[in-house]
Amino acid sequence: MRTCEDFEKLLPAYVAGVADPADVAEIGEHIGDCQPCMEDFQRIVRDLGVLKSWREPVAPDGLASRVLERLADAEERRKSEVRGAEIAVDEPFQNTFTVVVLSLIAVVMFATLVTAQTAARREEARRACAENLRQIGVVAVAEPVKRFAAPLETSAFREELLRAHRELLVCPVAGSLPPAVEGARGPLAPWTSYRLNLPGPTWLACDRAENHGGTDANLLMNDGTVITVTPAQAGLWQLLDPYSPGR
Amino acid sequence: MHETRIVEGIRSGSRAEFSTLVERHARELYAFAARVAGPEEAEPVVHEAFAQAWNSASTFQTDRPVRIWLLGLAVKAAAARAGFDGRWEAAARAELRAPGQARPEAVPSDAAAAGRLAALVTAELPFPQRVVLVLRAFSGFGIPEMAAVVNASGDTVAALLAAAYLSFVNRLEMRAAV
Ligand SMILES: [Zn+2]
Ligand SMILES: [Zn+2]
């Protein structure tokens, strides 16, 4: 049995959304039942809120030009050091034929590389989404609740989300969960809303907009509000985190 | 995407592309450096980060956001100045203590005072905790991005973040007790 002291130690990770998924449900349940631990939880959130008042330190005027000037100076110094040691370079290709053949090879190689990179990036996005799901303790994934026909960005979809109560949207590109995720119930269907029976006062679902082709993504909170994350903002794992963008 | 092209320009020695990069990111790097290293160290950190960016553009991985790369360089510059040895994993293994005594008066109601307090308390944290706290609170990064910035594992960054939250709260309450 865990004591209140054990739970207290877990609270910062819980607030940061980085608690062990296996502990998340238990922590949420405990703070729901235990007044002192709930107070500790609220205190952490409140104290961290002080950071919000920390105004952005403003760069002194002319910072960018000073950076560039310094760099130019450094380059100038380096150049004068190597001057005189310069080696003349011969024309590498006298034969036009060689140039044409090499160019063709380069084009084919480049195209292959680009294709491979796109696929790799897509795979990376899937992996990231699956990891996000793992981080919120997706062990709680229940049955699919609803399939959405419309893409994420449309306002119709947004409306639909708003109507759905306490249903959380799971990443539409996550694919299947890694087999390592305990309790995962097989592949997640794209564009499907799952009910996540997660404890805790506020839960945020969906994930990084970045994983969705750079478009905004709408996130449904379990209090019924929807927030929009734009690319480069974080989402899924920032459950209770006061620094979750959009809060 | 466009940013990646800028770095490619820098790789081939383009000053114009580099100045675009500086114009775009100096402000954020400065704010980050000032929060992590203090206002005095901020400008030197920015200079070092950009000098590194110019010199090491060839090692930039084009599938990574430029912002993450630059913040990573700023972290390295700030770490050197703070005397942090770059052992993030070891830093993450510090023992977590439970939050101390609660003090309702810990948080000032005045926003300016709260902002100053935030800066003071953050400055007291160990360097690695300070970095993840600032990244989390002000860069909008999740664990994967933070891990990419500091070049450590997600688990390490997650542990550091939890430790940073706890240290922050404890130190804030301790100040209120004085
Ligand atoms: Zn308790
Ligand atoms: Zn996703």
Short mmCIF file of C-alpha atoms in Angstrom, two decimals, chain B:
data_model
loop_
_atom_site.label_atom_id
_atom_site.label_comp_id
_atom_site.label_asym_id
_atom_site.label_seq_id
_atom_site.Cartn_x
_atom_site.Cartn_y
_atom_site.Cartn_z
CA MET B 1 11.08 23.49 -44.16
CA HIS B 2 12.10 26.96 -45.19
CA GLU B 3 14.38 27.18 -42.17
CA THR B 4 16.17 24.04 -43.24
CA ARG B 5 16.94 25.70 -46.53
CA ILE B 6 18.41 28.61 -44.63
CA VAL B 7 20.79 26.29 -42.83
CA GLU B 8 21.73 24.75 -46.14
CA GLY B 9 22.58 28.24 -47.34
CA ILE B 10 24.74 28.74 -44.26
CA ARG B 11 26.52 25.48 -44.95
CA SER B 12 27.56 26.83 -48.30
CA GLY B 13 28.82 29.95 -46.53
CA SER B 14 25.97 32.36 -47.13
CA ARG B 15 26.18 35.37 -44.84
CA ALA B 16 22.77 36.58 -45.94
CA GLU B 17 21.12 33.33 -44.85
CA PHE B 18 22.99 33.47 -41.58
CA SER B 19 21.81 36.96 -40.82
CA THR B 20 18.23 35.82 -41.48
CA LEU B 21 18.75 33.08 -38.93
CA VAL B 22 20.18 35.51 -36.39
CA GLU B 23 17.39 38.05 -36.91
CA ARG B 24 14.80 35.36 -36.43
CA HIS B 25 16.17 33.60 -33.41
CA ALA B 26 18.25 36.12 -31.45
CA ARG B 27 15.30 37.28 -29.41
CA GLU B 28 14.24 33.84 -28.28
CA LEU B 29 17.79 32.71 -27.58
CA TYR B 30 18.39 35.83 -25.55
CA ALA B 31 15.27 35.35 -23.45
CA PHE B 32 16.18 31.70 -22.89
CA ALA B 33 19.78 32.52 -22.01
CA ALA B 34 18.74 35.30 -19.64
CA ARG B 35 16.39 32.99 -17.79
CA VAL B 36 18.85 30.14 -17.59
CA ALA B 37 22.17 31.93 -17.20
CA GLY B 38 21.09 35.30 -15.82
CA PRO B 39 20.88 38.68 -17.57
CA GLU B 40 24.63 39.31 -17.43
CA GLU B 41 25.56 36.08 -19.15
CA ALA B 42 22.76 36.19 -21.67
CA GLU B 43 24.44 38.11 -24.46
CA PRO B 44 27.73 36.18 -24.31
CA VAL B 45 25.74 32.95 -24.43
CA VAL B 46 23.87 34.16 -27.52
CA HIS B 47 27.15 35.12 -29.20
CA GLU B 48 28.65 31.72 -28.51
CA ALA B 49 25.56 29.87 -29.67
CA PHE B 50 25.49 31.68 -32.99
CA ALA B 51 29.23 31.33 -33.49
CA GLN B 52 28.78 27.60 -32.99
CA ALA B 53 25.84 27.63 -35.39
CA TRP B 54 27.97 29.24 -38.08
CA ASN B 55 30.86 26.88 -37.51
CA SER B 56 28.87 23.70 -37.16
CA ALA B 57 26.08 24.20 -39.70
CA SER B 58 27.42 21.12 -41.47
CA THR B 59 26.43 18.92 -38.54
CA PHE B 60 22.87 20.22 -38.45
CA GLN B 61 20.40 17.41 -39.03
CA THR B 62 17.93 18.71 -41.58
CA ASP B 63 15.05 16.70 -40.16
CA ARG B 64 15.25 18.66 -36.93
CA PRO B 65 13.73 22.07 -36.31
CA VAL B 66 16.30 24.85 -36.45
CA ARG B 67 14.94 26.28 -33.22
CA ILE B 68 15.79 23.10 -31.35
CA TRP B 69 19.28 23.05 -32.79
CA LEU B 70 19.93 26.67 -31.79
CA LEU B 71 18.52 26.27 -28.30
CA GLY B 72 20.73 23.20 -27.92
CA LEU B 73 23.76 25.32 -28.79
CA ALA B 74 22.66 27.94 -26.27
CA VAL B 75 22.31 25.23 -23.62
CA LYS B 76 25.87 24.07 -24.34
CA ALA B 77 27.22 27.60 -24.10
CA ALA B 78 25.34 28.25 -20.87
CA ALA B 79 26.41 24.88 -19.43
CA ALA B 80 30.06 25.67 -20.01
CA ARG B 81 29.66 28.98 -18.20
CA ALA B 82 27.74 27.39 -15.35
CA GLY B 83 30.38 24.68 -14.97
CA PHE B 84 27.90 21.92 -15.74
CA ASP B 85 29.66 18.86 -17.08
CA GLY B 86 26.91 17.78 -19.47
CA ARG B 87 26.06 14.63 -17.55
CA TRP B 88 22.31 14.99 -17.77
CA GLU B 89 21.57 11.42 -16.85
CA ALA B 90 23.55 11.61 -13.62
CA ALA B 91 21.84 14.90 -12.78
CA ALA B 92 18.44 13.26 -13.24
CA ARG B 93 19.23 10.59 -10.65
CA ALA B 94 18.99 13.00 -7.71
CA GLU B 95 16.65 11.84 -4.98
CA LEU B 96 13.22 13.43 -4.86
CA ARG B 97 12.00 14.70 -1.54
CA ALA B 98 8.38 15.28 -0.71
CA PRO B 99 7.18 18.89 -0.82
CA GLY B 100 7.84 20.80 2.39
CA GLN B 101 5.39 22.61 4.58
CA ALA B 102 2.69 24.44 2.66
CA ARG B 103 2.58 28.19 3.07
CA PRO B 104 -0.40 29.93 1.59
CA GLU B 105 1.47 33.23 1.60
CA ALA B 106 4.21 31.83 -0.67
CA VAL B 107 2.78 33.33 -3.83
CA PRO B 108 2.71 37.13 -4.00
CA SER B 109 -0.50 38.57 -5.34
CA ASP B 110 1.38 41.32 -7.15
CA ALA B 111 2.39 40.13 -10.64
CA ALA B 112 5.67 42.03 -10.75
CA ALA B 113 6.72 40.61 -7.38
CA ALA B 114 5.67 37.13 -8.52
CA GLY B 115 7.79 37.51 -11.65
CA ARG B 116 10.85 38.53 -9.64
CA LEU B 117 10.27 35.64 -7.27
CA ALA B 118 10.06 33.22 -10.21
CA ALA B 119 13.44 34.46 -11.49
CA LEU B 120 15.04 34.22 -8.05
CA VAL B 121 13.79 30.73 -7.33
CA THR B 122 14.73 29.46 -10.80
CA ALA B 123 18.24 30.83 -10.37
CA GLU B 124 18.63 28.66 -7.27
CA LEU B 125 17.92 25.42 -9.09
CA PRO B 126 20.74 23.19 -10.31
CA PHE B 127 21.61 24.00 -13.93
CA PRO B 128 20.01 20.93 -15.57
CA GLN B 129 16.75 21.46 -13.68
CA ARG B 130 16.76 25.13 -14.56
CA VAL B 131 17.14 24.33 -18.24
CA VAL B 132 14.24 21.90 -18.42
CA LEU B 133 12.02 24.13 -16.29
CA VAL B 134 12.63 27.14 -18.52
CA LEU B 135 12.20 25.12 -21.70
CA ARG B 136 8.95 23.69 -20.42
CA ALA B 137 7.51 26.91 -19.08
CA PHE B 138 8.51 29.22 -21.92
CA SER B 139 9.27 27.28 -25.08
CA GLY B 140 6.13 25.22 -25.27
CA PHE B 141 8.18 22.07 -25.70
CA GLY B 142 7.15 18.57 -24.80
CA ILE B 143 9.51 15.91 -23.57
CA PRO B 144 10.78 14.82 -27.01
CA GLU B 145 11.75 18.36 -28.01
CA MET B 146 13.37 19.06 -24.66
CA ALA B 147 15.29 15.82 -24.97
CA ALA B 148 16.45 16.89 -28.41
CA VAL B 149 17.54 20.30 -27.14
CA VAL B 150 19.65 18.98 -24.29
CA ASN B 151 20.67 15.84 -26.15
CA ALA B 152 19.52 13.42 -23.46
CA SER B 153 16.89 10.71 -23.31
CA GLY B 154 13.21 11.43 -22.78
CA ASP B 155 13.31 9.56 -19.47
CA THR B 156 16.18 11.71 -18.27
CA VAL B 157 14.39 14.91 -19.19
CA ALA B 158 11.13 13.71 -17.63
CA ALA B 159 12.93 12.91 -14.36
CA LEU B 160 14.66 16.29 -14.42
CA LEU B 161 11.40 18.07 -15.03
CA ALA B 162 9.70 16.38 -12.08
CA ALA B 163 12.74 17.22 -9.93
CA ALA B 164 12.68 20.81 -11.17
CA TYR B 165 8.99 21.22 -10.33
CA LEU B 166 9.58 19.86 -6.86
CA SER B 167 12.70 21.95 -6.21
CA PHE B 168 10.91 25.02 -7.46
CA VAL B 169 7.96 24.49 -5.13
CA ASN B 170 10.16 23.67 -2.13
CA ARG B 171 12.39 26.67 -2.63
CA LEU B 172 9.46 28.97 -3.16
CA GLU B 173 7.86 27.81 0.10
CA MET B 174 11.17 28.09 1.92
CA ARG B 175 11.53 31.70 0.83
CA ALA B 176 8.05 32.42 2.09
CA ALA B 177 9.08 30.97 5.48
CA VAL B 178 11.98 33.39 5.89
#
